[in-house]
Amino acid sequence: MSSSQPPLKIAVDSGHADTPVWNAKERRQWVATLFLGSMVVFAARTIMPLCAVTVANEFGWDKTDMGLVLGCFFWGYPVFQIVGGYLSDRIGGELVMYRAAAVWSVVTIATPHIAYMYPSKQATVYSMAFLRFLLGLAQGAHYPSLTSLVSSKVERSHKAVVLTTVLAASSAGTVLTGSVGSIILHRFHWSTIFYFFGSLGLIWAIVVRIFSKHSRRKKLVTIPSSSRKDKDDLKKTGGDSYLHGFPIGILCSKAPFWGLFIAHICTGYYFFILLNWIPTYFTEVYPGHKGWVFNVAPWLVAIPSSILSGYLSGQLVKAGCAPGKARKIVFSICITGMVPSLVMIGFTTNYYSALVLIVIAVSSCAARQGAVQVNLQDIVPNHAGSVFGKFHYEILLKSYFSHYAPLGWFSGKLLA
């Protein structure tokens, strides 16, 4: 009489990385959803730079205080990179994404309330800096989860365009803050901007929660016994994909990884300066000009720049160019626009010349998406979320804690 146990059937969530890619309809739906979400992420992130001068005037901050508050976002930003990437590869990027969105949305809504809880100037500065830290903490999970989701669900031939289109939302979010936010700031109290974009973030989190619940399927996996072979079969189905080894040792021995490492540090440092100091620069150096122009124009041009960089990168690969070489070509084009424009703006005294140079700088920086960000998908497509998290944690921890937060303080000192 046989004593073998009957086969065990389990349902494995299709959110793991080894699941089928999106079809054309699903890809369009998710690209739109991720674009809108990333746009709100950056809108919430850029509220403080937009109204920094107004807030500073109300609470009596100097440039050093302002630099500290702006820079503290990047103290928290690296922390959840690893956790966000790991959890995204394990349970699905969309699940991590909407939970993180709920947290940073609540922090955004709470910011104006906390600002008025303390009577002293220093207490207000430190409380606002702490909230910026929490905002960075929660938003740190967004892009690792996005990267994991795109890597696992999009065919290689579409990844460059999909990724750069979604990442273009960062510029769209800045445009949203610069346009709608500037109007709100002009007509209402600065706290209204926080309430508005925080509420949008909560709405998006709820929508993604509903959307992901309906789109996630279950697949039935049969396990006849507990043998080693059966465990290997389960791994192939994706039910145990989180146990797959992470090739950090191999990555660290490869020159492309270190090239990507350096590129991220340089472009990230560059982007931080543009994102946080454009509103202050134009408001104080060229007072009297409309805020929505210099807060919107650069980031509006950056949207097609990001998308076109992905298209160019993809077309070069289709034409027979090696992926690595294609990314280098796009990145070289970006650097050609990034470096001279930011150097030249320090020597111009004309508002319109400065505006043109800032537009070139921002659009060139946005075009890096078709090189630096897509290259991550080329190096480790099966561990994109975890690599993005680990990779950015190392970069951001070393870069932001030793440069970014002090840079905010130091930049404030220079402008004081």
PDB file of C-alpha atoms in Angstrom, residues 74 90 99 124 173 176 262 278 293 413:
ATOM      1  CA  PHE A  74      17.798  63.446   0.994  1.00  0.00           C
ATOM      2  CA  ARG A  90       9.196  39.560  -3.484  1.00  0.00           C
ATOM      3  CA  ARG A  99       1.479  51.669   0.675  1.00  0.00           C
ATOM      4  CA  THR A 124      10.052  75.204  13.511  1.00  0.00           C
ATOM      5  CA  GLY A 173       5.239  66.674 -11.446  1.00  0.00           C
ATOM      6  CA  LEU A 176       2.353  70.593 -11.940  1.00  0.00           C
ATOM      7  CA  ILE A 262      29.558  57.264 -10.956  1.00  0.00           C
ATOM      8  CA  ILE A 278      15.728  77.097  -9.386  1.00  0.00           C
ATOM      9  CA  VAL A 293       7.352  80.806 -16.161  1.00  0.00           C
ATOM     10  CA  LYS A 413      25.645  79.814   3.228  1.00  0.00           C
TER      11      LYS A 413
END
